[in-house]
Amino acid sequence: MKLFKTVKGLNLYLNKIRQRGQKIGFVPTMGALHEGHISLVTMAKANNCIVVVSIFINPSQFNNQEDLKKYPRMLELDSKLLKKNQCDVLFAPEVEEVYPPGLNTAVEINLEGKDLVMEGEFRPGHFKGMLEVVNRLLDIVKPHLLFMGQKDFQQQALVAHMIHRMKLPVKLIVGETLREPDGLAMSSRNMRLDANFRIKAGAIFRALKYVQQHSFQKSILECEKKAMEILIQNDLRPEYFKIVDGMNLRPLKNWDMGEYIVACTACWAGEVRLIDNLVLTKRLD
Ligand code: AMP
């Protein structure tokens, strides 16, 4: 596996790959890698790609400076794990490489309000920063395929929106969420949970499952209310639990209003903020 810290070094290498007619698959991450990340690497490999993984903790997407400070950093371990899993290239740049002074990296497109609901409501500016870094990294890596996780449902929806709007020459492939045995979605943040909250965090998946099992039988409002109760009973502090139209991300009032319906939640487990979602079965009629 090659490691590059500069755009120049990476470009020189990837140009050769392109000249050989090989396909480039890109997996952007913030490091502290787990099996969820690795599943995206494996998917890229299965698509016959030369796999580029980036590890970059993007300051512009953190609205909370404490969260940025506490975000786990473990480049050496990550590097070993990637090597073991057939990653071809690791790109681990410093902030100045991604945002050189004088370069305007802002993404100015109409997001049709998709950035303002759910995560956008509780993390103002987060998606602007996220799209800025993804667009910048796509410009640097110029991959054929981009691999992202369903775990960050709103994130991948906004990236799909950006790719469509800006007509970016890349295809987004979304990988399913990898979970721990109790259903907790794998996340770099899980390692910050103490033993008590680690157990309680299993309630997030139980709340999502409850809603999946009662969709179309109980009202959306009832489902959301019960899901919030499950979270609160387990000492989690939910910011939201919303059943939304998976296309425009707007909250649904009744089951007939959407075709692709997703339940999404964010909650605090002690000092750790976790998000998760579940695609609810489509109505069969
Ligand atoms: P992050 O390092 O958290 O920014 O995540 C990098 C990529 O890995 C994103 O596309 C995430 O959606 C994806 N990802 C994170 N957790 C999981 C998971 N449990 N299963 C699958 N993909 C994941």
JSON list of C-alpha atoms in Angstrom, two decimals, residues 1-236:
[
{"chain": "A", "resi": 1, "resn": "MET", "atom": "CA", "xyz": [0.00, 0.00, 0.00]},
{"chain": "A", "resi": 2, "resn": "LYS", "atom": "CA", "xyz": [1.23, 3.48, -0.91]},
{"chain": "A", "resi": 3, "resn": "LEU", "atom": "CA", "xyz": [0.90, 6.35, 1.54]},
{"chain": "A", "resi": 4, "resn": "PHE", "atom": "CA", "xyz": [0.67, 9.94, 0.28]},
{"chain": "A", "resi": 5, "resn": "LYS", "atom": "CA", "xyz": [0.45, 13.08, 2.35]},
{"chain": "A", "resi": 6, "resn": "THR", "atom": "CA", "xyz": [0.56, 15.56, -0.51]},
{"chain": "A", "resi": 7, "resn": "VAL", "atom": "CA", "xyz": [-1.77, 16.20, -3.45]},
{"chain": "A", "resi": 8, "resn": "LYS", "atom": "CA", "xyz": [1.22, 16.35, -5.77]},
{"chain": "A", "resi": 9, "resn": "GLY", "atom": "CA", "xyz": [2.53, 12.92, -4.79]},
{"chain": "A", "resi": 10, "resn": "LEU", "atom": "CA", "xyz": [-0.92, 11.37, -5.03]},
{"chain": "A", "resi": 11, "resn": "ASN", "atom": "CA", "xyz": [-1.58, 12.92, -8.43]},
{"chain": "A", "resi": 12, "resn": "LEU", "atom": "CA", "xyz": [1.68, 11.68, -9.92]},
{"chain": "A", "resi": 13, "resn": "TYR", "atom": "CA", "xyz": [0.81, 8.15, -8.82]},
{"chain": "A", "resi": 14, "resn": "LEU", "atom": "CA", "xyz": [-2.87, 8.20, -9.82]},
{"chain": "A", "resi": 15, "resn": "ASN", "atom": "CA", "xyz": [-2.05, 9.63, -13.26]},
{"chain": "A", "resi": 16, "resn": "LYS", "atom": "CA", "xyz": [-0.08, 6.48, -13.97]},
{"chain": "A", "resi": 17, "resn": "ILE", "atom": "CA", "xyz": [-3.01, 4.35, -12.82]},
{"chain": "A", "resi": 18, "resn": "ARG", "atom": "CA", "xyz": [-5.34, 6.24, -15.16]},
{"chain": "A", "resi": 19, "resn": "GLN", "atom": "CA", "xyz": [-2.90, 5.92, -18.07]},
{"chain": "A", "resi": 20, "resn": "ARG", "atom": "CA", "xyz": [-2.97, 2.16, -17.56]},
{"chain": "A", "resi": 21, "resn": "GLY", "atom": "CA", "xyz": [-6.76, 2.35, -17.93]},
{"chain": "A", "resi": 22, "resn": "GLN", "atom": "CA", "xyz": [-7.41, 1.17, -14.38]},
{"chain": "A", "resi": 23, "resn": "LYS", "atom": "CA", "xyz": [-10.53, 2.20, -12.49]},
{"chain": "A", "resi": 24, "resn": "ILE", "atom": "CA", "xyz": [-10.15, 4.26, -9.32]},
{"chain": "A", "resi": 25, "resn": "GLY", "atom": "CA", "xyz": [-12.47, 3.69, -6.36]},
{"chain": "A", "resi": 26, "resn": "PHE", "atom": "CA", "xyz": [-12.47, 6.22, -3.55]},
{"chain": "A", "resi": 27, "resn": "VAL", "atom": "CA", "xyz": [-13.47, 5.82, 0.10]},
{"chain": "A", "resi": 28, "resn": "PRO", "atom": "CA", "xyz": [-13.31, 9.10, 2.05]},
{"chain": "A", "resi": 29, "resn": "THR", "atom": "CA", "xyz": [-13.06, 8.67, 5.84]},
{"chain": "A", "resi": 30, "resn": "MET", "atom": "CA", "xyz": [-12.06, 10.50, 8.99]},
{"chain": "A", "resi": 31, "resn": "GLY", "atom": "CA", "xyz": [-10.05, 7.55, 10.29]},
{"chain": "A", "resi": 32, "resn": "ALA", "atom": "CA", "xyz": [-10.38, 5.44, 13.45]},
{"chain": "A", "resi": 33, "resn": "LEU", "atom": "CA", "xyz": [-11.34, 2.74, 11.00]},
{"chain": "A", "resi": 34, "resn": "HIS", "atom": "CA", "xyz": [-13.62, -0.19, 11.73]},
{"chain": "A", "resi": 35, "resn": "GLU", "atom": "CA", "xyz": [-15.27, -2.99, 9.76]},
{"chain": "A", "resi": 36, "resn": "GLY", "atom": "CA", "xyz": [-17.85, -0.57, 8.34]},
{"chain": "A", "resi": 37, "resn": "HIS", "atom": "CA", "xyz": [-15.09, 1.38, 6.58]},
{"chain": "A", "resi": 38, "resn": "ILE", "atom": "CA", "xyz": [-13.40, -1.84, 5.52]},
{"chain": "A", "resi": 39, "resn": "SER", "atom": "CA", "xyz": [-16.65, -3.09, 3.95]},
{"chain": "A", "resi": 40, "resn": "LEU", "atom": "CA", "xyz": [-16.45, -0.10, 1.60]},
{"chain": "A", "resi": 41, "resn": "VAL", "atom": "CA", "xyz": [-12.84, -0.96, 0.72]},
{"chain": "A", "resi": 42, "resn": "THR", "atom": "CA", "xyz": [-13.93, -4.54, 0.02]},
{"chain": "A", "resi": 43, "resn": "MET", "atom": "CA", "xyz": [-16.78, -3.28, -2.16]},
{"chain": "A", "resi": 44, "resn": "ALA", "atom": "CA", "xyz": [-14.40, -1.09, -4.14]},
{"chain": "A", "resi": 45, "resn": "LYS", "atom": "CA", "xyz": [-12.09, -4.08, -4.65]},
{"chain": "A", "resi": 46, "resn": "ALA", "atom": "CA", "xyz": [-15.05, -6.20, -5.79]},
{"chain": "A", "resi": 47, "resn": "ASN", "atom": "CA", "xyz": [-15.68, -3.49, -8.40]},
{"chain": "A", "resi": 48, "resn": "ASN", "atom": "CA", "xyz": [-12.15, -4.03, -9.77]},
{"chain": "A", "resi": 49, "resn": "CYS", "atom": "CA", "xyz": [-10.91, -0.71, -8.53]},
{"chain": "A", "resi": 50, "resn": "ILE", "atom": "CA", "xyz": [-7.55, 0.56, -7.41]},
{"chain": "A", "resi": 51, "resn": "VAL", "atom": "CA", "xyz": [-8.75, 1.65, -3.98]},
{"chain": "A", "resi": 52, "resn": "VAL", "atom": "CA", "xyz": [-7.87, 5.04, -2.54]},
{"chain": "A", "resi": 53, "resn": "VAL", "atom": "CA", "xyz": [-8.86, 5.68, 1.08]},
{"chain": "A", "resi": 54, "resn": "SER", "atom": "CA", "xyz": [-8.49, 9.16, 2.50]},
{"chain": "A", "resi": 55, "resn": "ILE", "atom": "CA", "xyz": [-8.13, 9.86, 6.19]},
{"chain": "A", "resi": 56, "resn": "PHE", "atom": "CA", "xyz": [-8.81, 13.50, 6.86]},
{"chain": "A", "resi": 57, "resn": "ILE", "atom": "CA", "xyz": [-10.58, 14.99, 9.86]},
{"chain": "A", "resi": 58, "resn": "ASN", "atom": "CA", "xyz": [-12.21, 17.92, 8.15]},
{"chain": "A", "resi": 59, "resn": "PRO", "atom": "CA", "xyz": [-12.38, 20.91, 10.49]},
{"chain": "A", "resi": 60, "resn": "SER", "atom": "CA", "xyz": [-14.99, 22.70, 8.36]},
{"chain": "A", "resi": 61, "resn": "GLN", "atom": "CA", "xyz": [-17.69, 20.10, 9.07]},
{"chain": "A", "resi": 62, "resn": "PHE", "atom": "CA", "xyz": [-17.40, 20.26, 12.87]},
{"chain": "A", "resi": 63, "resn": "ASN", "atom": "CA", "xyz": [-19.77, 22.78, 14.39]},
{"chain": "A", "resi": 64, "resn": "ASN", "atom": "CA", "xyz": [-18.62, 21.69, 17.85]},
{"chain": "A", "resi": 65, "resn": "GLN", "atom": "CA", "xyz": [-14.94, 22.33, 18.59]},
{"chain": "A", "resi": 66, "resn": "GLU", "atom": "CA", "xyz": [-14.95, 19.88, 21.51]},
{"chain": "A", "resi": 67, "resn": "ASP", "atom": "CA", "xyz": [-16.14, 17.10, 19.16]},
{"chain": "A", "resi": 68, "resn": "LEU", "atom": "CA", "xyz": [-13.32, 17.94, 16.74]},
{"chain": "A", "resi": 69, "resn": "LYS", "atom": "CA", "xyz": [-10.75, 17.86, 19.54]},
{"chain": "A", "resi": 70, "resn": "LYS", "atom": "CA", "xyz": [-12.00, 14.53, 20.87]},
{"chain": "A", "resi": 71, "resn": "TYR", "atom": "CA", "xyz": [-12.34, 12.82, 17.48]},
{"chain": "A", "resi": 72, "resn": "PRO", "atom": "CA", "xyz": [-10.13, 9.68, 17.67]},
{"chain": "A", "resi": 73, "resn": "ARG", "atom": "CA", "xyz": [-6.84, 9.82, 15.76]},
{"chain": "A", "resi": 74, "resn": "MET", "atom": "CA", "xyz": [-4.84, 6.62, 15.09]},
{"chain": "A", "resi": 75, "resn": "LEU", "atom": "CA", "xyz": [-3.17, 6.82, 11.71]},
{"chain": "A", "resi": 76, "resn": "GLU", "atom": "CA", "xyz": [-0.68, 4.04, 12.32]},
{"chain": "A", "resi": 77, "resn": "LEU", "atom": "CA", "xyz": [-3.30, 1.46, 13.35]},
{"chain": "A", "resi": 78, "resn": "ASP", "atom": "CA", "xyz": [-5.57, 2.57, 10.50]},
{"chain": "A", "resi": 79, "resn": "SER", "atom": "CA", "xyz": [-2.74, 2.20, 8.05]},
{"chain": "A", "resi": 80, "resn": "LYS", "atom": "CA", "xyz": [-2.05, -1.38, 9.18]},
{"chain": "A", "resi": 81, "resn": "LEU", "atom": "CA", "xyz": [-5.73, -2.31, 8.94]},
{"chain": "A", "resi": 82, "resn": "LEU", "atom": "CA", "xyz": [-5.99, -0.89, 5.42]},
{"chain": "A", "resi": 83, "resn": "LYS", "atom": "CA", "xyz": [-2.87, -2.70, 4.29]},
{"chain": "A", "resi": 84, "resn": "LYS", "atom": "CA", "xyz": [-4.26, -5.96, 5.63]},
{"chain": "A", "resi": 85, "resn": "ASN", "atom": "CA", "xyz": [-7.46, -5.40, 3.67]},
{"chain": "A", "resi": 86, "resn": "GLN", "atom": "CA", "xyz": [-5.93, -4.80, 0.25]},
{"chain": "A", "resi": 87, "resn": "CYS", "atom": "CA", "xyz": [-6.25, -1.02, 0.16]},
{"chain": "A", "resi": 88, "resn": "ASP", "atom": "CA", "xyz": [-3.94, 0.28, -2.58]},
{"chain": "A", "resi": 89, "resn": "VAL", "atom": "CA", "xyz": [-3.47, 3.91, -1.62]},
{"chain": "A", "resi": 90, "resn": "LEU", "atom": "CA", "xyz": [-3.86, 5.82, 1.63]},
{"chain": "A", "resi": 91, "resn": "PHE", "atom": "CA", "xyz": [-4.13, 9.58, 1.31]},
{"chain": "A", "resi": 92, "resn": "ALA", "atom": "CA", "xyz": [-3.63, 11.32, 4.65]},
{"chain": "A", "resi": 93, "resn": "PRO", "atom": "CA", "xyz": [-3.17, 15.03, 3.98]},
{"chain": "A", "resi": 94, "resn": "GLU", "atom": "CA", "xyz": [-2.71, 17.95, 6.36]},
{"chain": "A", "resi": 95, "resn": "VAL", "atom": "CA", "xyz": [-5.30, 20.73, 6.37]},
{"chain": "A", "resi": 96, "resn": "GLU", "atom": "CA", "xyz": [-3.15, 23.00, 4.16]},
{"chain": "A", "resi": 97, "resn": "GLU", "atom": "CA", "xyz": [-3.08, 20.39, 1.38]},
{"chain": "A", "resi": 98, "resn": "VAL", "atom": "CA", "xyz": [-6.85, 20.18, 1.26]},
{"chain": "A", "resi": 99, "resn": "TYR", "atom": "CA", "xyz": [-7.47, 23.87, 1.79]},
{"chain": "A", "resi": 100, "resn": "PRO", "atom": "CA", "xyz": [-4.49, 25.79, 0.38]},
{"chain": "A", "resi": 101, "resn": "PRO", "atom": "CA", "xyz": [-4.70, 29.49, 1.16]},
{"chain": "A", "resi": 102, "resn": "GLY", "atom": "CA", "xyz": [-6.43, 31.41, -1.60]},
{"chain": "A", "resi": 103, "resn": "LEU", "atom": "CA", "xyz": [-8.35, 28.47, -3.07]},
{"chain": "A", "resi": 104, "resn": "ASN", "atom": "CA", "xyz": [-12.11, 28.90, -2.97]},
{"chain": "A", "resi": 105, "resn": "THR", "atom": "CA", "xyz": [-13.46, 25.47, -2.03]},
{"chain": "A", "resi": 106, "resn": "ALA", "atom": "CA", "xyz": [-17.01, 26.45, -1.05]},
{"chain": "A", "resi": 107, "resn": "VAL", "atom": "CA", "xyz": [-19.81, 24.50, -2.73]},
{"chain": "A", "resi": 108, "resn": "GLU", "atom": "CA", "xyz": [-22.53, 26.91, -3.75]},
{"chain": "A", "resi": 109, "resn": "ILE", "atom": "CA", "xyz": [-25.49, 24.94, -5.01]},
{"chain": "A", "resi": 110, "resn": "ASN", "atom": "CA", "xyz": [-29.14, 24.87, -4.06]},
{"chain": "A", "resi": 111, "resn": "LEU", "atom": "CA", "xyz": [-29.54, 22.04, -1.55]},
{"chain": "A", "resi": 112, "resn": "GLU", "atom": "CA", "xyz": [-33.35, 22.36, -1.61]},
{"chain": "A", "resi": 113, "resn": "GLY", "atom": "CA", "xyz": [-33.44, 22.41, 2.18]},
{"chain": "A", "resi": 114, "resn": "LYS", "atom": "CA", "xyz": [-31.99, 18.90, 2.48]},
{"chain": "A", "resi": 115, "resn": "ASP", "atom": "CA", "xyz": [-29.16, 20.36, 4.57]},
{"chain": "A", "resi": 116, "resn": "LEU", "atom": "CA", "xyz": [-31.48, 22.05, 7.05]},
{"chain": "A", "resi": 117, "resn": "VAL", "atom": "CA", "xyz": [-33.44, 19.13, 8.51]},
{"chain": "A", "resi": 118, "resn": "MET", "atom": "CA", "xyz": [-32.34, 16.48, 11.02]},
{"chain": "A", "resi": 119, "resn": "GLU", "atom": "CA", "xyz": [-28.51, 16.64, 11.24]},
{"chain": "A", "resi": 120, "resn": "GLY", "atom": "CA", "xyz": [-28.66, 20.09, 9.63]},
{"chain": "A", "resi": 121, "resn": "GLU", "atom": "CA", "xyz": [-30.94, 21.37, 12.35]},
{"chain": "A", "resi": 122, "resn": "PHE", "atom": "CA", "xyz": [-28.70, 20.19, 15.18]},
{"chain": "A", "resi": 123, "resn": "ARG", "atom": "CA", "xyz": [-25.32, 20.67, 13.49]},
{"chain": "A", "resi": 124, "resn": "PRO", "atom": "CA", "xyz": [-25.65, 23.98, 11.66]},
{"chain": "A", "resi": 125, "resn": "GLY", "atom": "CA", "xyz": [-23.09, 24.32, 8.86]},
{"chain": "A", "resi": 126, "resn": "HIS", "atom": "CA", "xyz": [-22.11, 20.63, 9.05]},
{"chain": "A", "resi": 127, "resn": "PHE", "atom": "CA", "xyz": [-23.27, 19.71, 5.55]},
{"chain": "A", "resi": 128, "resn": "LYS", "atom": "CA", "xyz": [-21.74, 22.80, 3.95]},
{"chain": "A", "resi": 129, "resn": "GLY", "atom": "CA", "xyz": [-18.39, 21.68, 5.37]},
{"chain": "A", "resi": 130, "resn": "MET", "atom": "CA", "xyz": [-18.98, 18.04, 4.45]},
{"chain": "A", "resi": 131, "resn": "LEU", "atom": "CA", "xyz": [-19.85, 18.86, 0.82]},
{"chain": "A", "resi": 132, "resn": "GLU", "atom": "CA", "xyz": [-16.90, 21.22, 0.64]},
{"chain": "A", "resi": 133, "resn": "VAL", "atom": "CA", "xyz": [-14.46, 18.48, 1.63]},
{"chain": "A", "resi": 134, "resn": "VAL", "atom": "CA", "xyz": [-16.05, 15.74, -0.48]},
{"chain": "A", "resi": 135, "resn": "ASN", "atom": "CA", "xyz": [-16.05, 18.00, -3.54]},
{"chain": "A", "resi": 136, "resn": "ARG", "atom": "CA", "xyz": [-12.45, 19.00, -2.91]},
{"chain": "A", "resi": 137, "resn": "LEU", "atom": "CA", "xyz": [-11.35, 15.38, -2.37]},
{"chain": "A", "resi": 138, "resn": "LEU", "atom": "CA", "xyz": [-13.20, 14.30, -5.54]},
{"chain": "A", "resi": 139, "resn": "ASP", "atom": "CA", "xyz": [-11.34, 17.02, -7.41]},
{"chain": "A", "resi": 140, "resn": "ILE", "atom": "CA", "xyz": [-8.02, 15.74, -6.03]},
{"chain": "A", "resi": 141, "resn": "VAL", "atom": "CA", "xyz": [-8.60, 11.99, -6.45]},
{"chain": "A", "resi": 142, "resn": "LYS", "atom": "CA", "xyz": [-10.83, 12.10, -9.56]},
{"chain": "A", "resi": 143, "resn": "PRO", "atom": "CA", "xyz": [-12.22, 8.61, -8.93]},
{"chain": "A", "resi": 144, "resn": "HIS", "atom": "CA", "xyz": [-14.54, 6.69, -11.23]},
{"chain": "A", "resi": 145, "resn": "LEU", "atom": "CA", "xyz": [-16.49, 5.33, -8.28]},
{"chain": "A", "resi": 146, "resn": "LEU", "atom": "CA", "xyz": [-17.17, 6.84, -4.86]},
{"chain": "A", "resi": 147, "resn": "PHE", "atom": "CA", "xyz": [-18.08, 4.54, -1.96]},
{"chain": "A", "resi": 148, "resn": "MET", "atom": "CA", "xyz": [-20.05, 5.85, 1.02]},
{"chain": "A", "resi": 149, "resn": "GLY", "atom": "CA", "xyz": [-22.11, 4.28, 3.79]},
{"chain": "A", "resi": 150, "resn": "GLN", "atom": "CA", "xyz": [-25.86, 4.21, 4.34]},
{"chain": "A", "resi": 151, "resn": "LYS", "atom": "CA", "xyz": [-24.97, 4.73, 8.02]},
{"chain": "A", "resi": 152, "resn": "ASP", "atom": "CA", "xyz": [-24.67, 8.46, 7.25]},
{"chain": "A", "resi": 153, "resn": "PHE", "atom": "CA", "xyz": [-27.93, 8.50, 5.33]},
{"chain": "A", "resi": 154, "resn": "GLN", "atom": "CA", "xyz": [-28.36, 12.27, 5.05]},
{"chain": "A", "resi": 155, "resn": "GLN", "atom": "CA", "xyz": [-24.72, 12.69, 4.12]},
{"chain": "A", "resi": 156, "resn": "GLN", "atom": "CA", "xyz": [-24.91, 10.28, 1.18]},
{"chain": "A", "resi": 157, "resn": "ALA", "atom": "CA", "xyz": [-28.22, 11.85, 0.08]},
{"chain": "A", "resi": 158, "resn": "LEU", "atom": "CA", "xyz": [-26.56, 15.27, -0.04]},
{"chain": "A", "resi": 159, "resn": "VAL", "atom": "CA", "xyz": [-23.49, 13.94, -1.85]},
{"chain": "A", "resi": 160, "resn": "ALA", "atom": "CA", "xyz": [-25.80, 12.29, -4.42]},
{"chain": "A", "resi": 161, "resn": "HIS", "atom": "CA", "xyz": [-27.58, 15.65, -4.77]},
{"chain": "A", "resi": 162, "resn": "MET", "atom": "CA", "xyz": [-24.26, 17.47, -5.29]},
{"chain": "A", "resi": 163, "resn": "ILE", "atom": "CA", "xyz": [-23.03, 14.94, -7.87]},
{"chain": "A", "resi": 164, "resn": "HIS", "atom": "CA", "xyz": [-26.30, 15.32, -9.79]},
{"chain": "A", "resi": 165, "resn": "ARG", "atom": "CA", "xyz": [-26.47, 19.12, -9.59]},
{"chain": "A", "resi": 166, "resn": "MET", "atom": "CA", "xyz": [-22.82, 19.74, -10.44]},
{"chain": "A", "resi": 167, "resn": "LYS", "atom": "CA", "xyz": [-22.76, 16.93, -13.01]},
{"chain": "A", "resi": 168, "resn": "LEU", "atom": "CA", "xyz": [-19.62, 15.52, -11.39]},
{"chain": "A", "resi": 169, "resn": "PRO", "atom": "CA", "xyz": [-18.08, 12.65, -13.36]},
{"chain": "A", "resi": 170, "resn": "VAL", "atom": "CA", "xyz": [-18.30, 10.04, -10.62]},
{"chain": "A", "resi": 171, "resn": "LYS", "atom": "CA", "xyz": [-20.75, 7.30, -9.66]},
{"chain": "A", "resi": 172, "resn": "LEU", "atom": "CA", "xyz": [-21.79, 7.02, -6.01]},
{"chain": "A", "resi": 173, "resn": "ILE", "atom": "CA", "xyz": [-22.16, 3.52, -4.61]},
{"chain": "A", "resi": 174, "resn": "VAL", "atom": "CA", "xyz": [-23.75, 3.22, -1.16]},
{"chain": "A", "resi": 175, "resn": "GLY", "atom": "CA", "xyz": [-22.79, 0.36, 1.16]},
{"chain": "A", "resi": 176, "resn": "GLU", "atom": "CA", "xyz": [-25.09, -1.05, 3.81]},
{"chain": "A", "resi": 177, "resn": "THR", "atom": "CA", "xyz": [-24.56, -0.29, 7.51]},
{"chain": "A", "resi": 178, "resn": "LEU", "atom": "CA", "xyz": [-22.37, -2.75, 9.39]},
{"chain": "A", "resi": 179, "resn": "ARG", "atom": "CA", "xyz": [-23.54, -3.40, 12.94]},
{"chain": "A", "resi": 180, "resn": "GLU", "atom": "CA", "xyz": [-22.30, -4.88, 16.19]},
{"chain": "A", "resi": 181, "resn": "PRO", "atom": "CA", "xyz": [-24.04, -8.09, 17.40]},
{"chain": "A", "resi": 182, "resn": "ASP", "atom": "CA", "xyz": [-26.56, -6.03, 19.45]},
{"chain": "A", "resi": 183, "resn": "GLY", "atom": "CA", "xyz": [-27.40, -3.92, 16.39]},
{"chain": "A", "resi": 184, "resn": "LEU", "atom": "CA", "xyz": [-25.40, -0.81, 17.28]},
{"chain": "A", "resi": 185, "resn": "ALA", "atom": "CA", "xyz": [-24.11, 0.70, 14.04]},
{"chain": "A", "resi": 186, "resn": "MET", "atom": "CA", "xyz": [-20.33, 0.58, 13.90]},
{"chain": "A", "resi": 187, "resn": "SER", "atom": "CA", "xyz": [-18.89, 4.05, 14.32]},
{"chain": "A", "resi": 188, "resn": "SER", "atom": "CA", "xyz": [-15.55, 5.60, 15.15]},
{"chain": "A", "resi": 189, "resn": "ARG", "atom": "CA", "xyz": [-17.34, 7.34, 18.00]},
{"chain": "A", "resi": 190, "resn": "ASN", "atom": "CA", "xyz": [-18.33, 4.03, 19.68]},
{"chain": "A", "resi": 191, "resn": "MET", "atom": "CA", "xyz": [-14.85, 3.69, 21.19]},
{"chain": "A", "resi": 192, "resn": "ARG", "atom": "CA", "xyz": [-15.61, 6.76, 23.30]},
{"chain": "A", "resi": 193, "resn": "LEU", "atom": "CA", "xyz": [-18.59, 5.05, 24.97]},
{"chain": "A", "resi": 194, "resn": "ASP", "atom": "CA", "xyz": [-18.07, 3.77, 28.52]},
{"chain": "A", "resi": 195, "resn": "ALA", "atom": "CA", "xyz": [-19.22, 0.20, 29.32]},
{"chain": "A", "resi": 196, "resn": "ASN", "atom": "CA", "xyz": [-22.57, 1.40, 30.67]},
{"chain": "A", "resi": 197, "resn": "PHE", "atom": "CA", "xyz": [-23.47, 3.56, 27.68]},
{"chain": "A", "resi": 198, "resn": "ARG", "atom": "CA", "xyz": [-22.11, 0.97, 25.28]},
{"chain": "A", "resi": 199, "resn": "ILE", "atom": "CA", "xyz": [-24.84, -1.41, 26.50]},
{"chain": "A", "resi": 200, "resn": "LYS", "atom": "CA", "xyz": [-27.51, 1.30, 26.51]},
{"chain": "A", "resi": 201, "resn": "ALA", "atom": "CA", "xyz": [-26.61, 2.40, 22.98]},
{"chain": "A", "resi": 202, "resn": "GLY", "atom": "CA", "xyz": [-28.06, -0.92, 21.73]},
{"chain": "A", "resi": 203, "resn": "ALA", "atom": "CA", "xyz": [-31.48, 0.72, 22.28]},
{"chain": "A", "resi": 204, "resn": "ILE", "atom": "CA", "xyz": [-30.96, 2.85, 19.16]},
{"chain": "A", "resi": 205, "resn": "PHE", "atom": "CA", "xyz": [-31.31, -0.17, 16.91]},
{"chain": "A", "resi": 206, "resn": "ARG", "atom": "CA", "xyz": [-34.19, -1.51, 19.02]},
{"chain": "A", "resi": 207, "resn": "ALA", "atom": "CA", "xyz": [-36.05, 1.78, 18.54]},
{"chain": "A", "resi": 208, "resn": "LEU", "atom": "CA", "xyz": [-35.46, 1.65, 14.77]},
{"chain": "A", "resi": 209, "resn": "LYS", "atom": "CA", "xyz": [-36.57, -1.98, 14.67]},
{"chain": "A", "resi": 210, "resn": "TYR", "atom": "CA", "xyz": [-39.71, -1.18, 16.66]},
{"chain": "A", "resi": 211, "resn": "VAL", "atom": "CA", "xyz": [-40.66, 1.37, 14.02]},
{"chain": "A", "resi": 212, "resn": "GLN", "atom": "CA", "xyz": [-39.89, -1.03, 11.19]},
{"chain": "A", "resi": 213, "resn": "GLN", "atom": "CA", "xyz": [-42.09, -3.69, 12.78]},
{"chain": "A", "resi": 214, "resn": "HIS", "atom": "CA", "xyz": [-45.00, -1.28, 13.36]},
{"chain": "A", "resi": 215, "resn": "SER", "atom": "CA", "xyz": [-44.81, 0.73, 10.14]},
{"chain": "A", "resi": 216, "resn": "PHE", "atom": "CA", "xyz": [-48.15, 1.00, 8.33]},
{"chain": "A", "resi": 217, "resn": "GLN", "atom": "CA", "xyz": [-49.92, -0.39, 11.42]},
{"chain": "A", "resi": 218, "resn": "LYS", "atom": "CA", "xyz": [-49.40, 2.42, 13.91]},
{"chain": "A", "resi": 219, "resn": "SER", "atom": "CA", "xyz": [-49.38, 6.08, 12.87]},
{"chain": "A", "resi": 220, "resn": "ILE", "atom": "CA", "xyz": [-46.09, 7.81, 12.14]},
{"chain": "A", "resi": 221, "resn": "LEU", "atom": "CA", "xyz": [-46.58, 10.00, 15.17]},
{"chain": "A", "resi": 222, "resn": "GLU", "atom": "CA", "xyz": [-47.16, 7.00, 17.44]},
{"chain": "A", "resi": 223, "resn": "CYS", "atom": "CA", "xyz": [-44.10, 5.24, 16.04]},
{"chain": "A", "resi": 224, "resn": "GLU", "atom": "CA", "xyz": [-41.88, 8.27, 16.55]},
{"chain": "A", "resi": 225, "resn": "LYS", "atom": "CA", "xyz": [-43.21, 8.77, 20.07]},
{"chain": "A", "resi": 226, "resn": "LYS", "atom": "CA", "xyz": [-42.61, 5.14, 21.08]},
{"chain": "A", "resi": 227, "resn": "ALA", "atom": "CA", "xyz": [-39.11, 5.20, 19.53]},
{"chain": "A", "resi": 228, "resn": "MET", "atom": "CA", "xyz": [-38.25, 8.33, 21.55]},
{"chain": "A", "resi": 229, "resn": "GLU", "atom": "CA", "xyz": [-39.52, 6.56, 24.68]},
{"chain": "A", "resi": 230, "resn": "ILE", "atom": "CA", "xyz": [-37.30, 3.53, 24.04]},
{"chain": "A", "resi": 231, "resn": "LEU", "atom": "CA", "xyz": [-34.29, 5.83, 23.73]},
{"chain": "A", "resi": 232, "resn": "ILE", "atom": "CA", "xyz": [-35.11, 7.87, 26.82]},
{"chain": "A", "resi": 233, "resn": "GLN", "atom": "CA", "xyz": [-35.86, 4.77, 28.93]},
{"chain": "A", "resi": 234, "resn": "ASN", "atom": "CA", "xyz": [-32.29, 3.71, 28.21]},
{"chain": "A", "resi": 235, "resn": "ASP", "atom": "CA", "xyz": [-30.82, 7.01, 29.40]},
{"chain": "A", "resi": 236, "resn": "LEU", "atom": "CA", "xyz": [-30.08, 8.16, 25.86]}
]
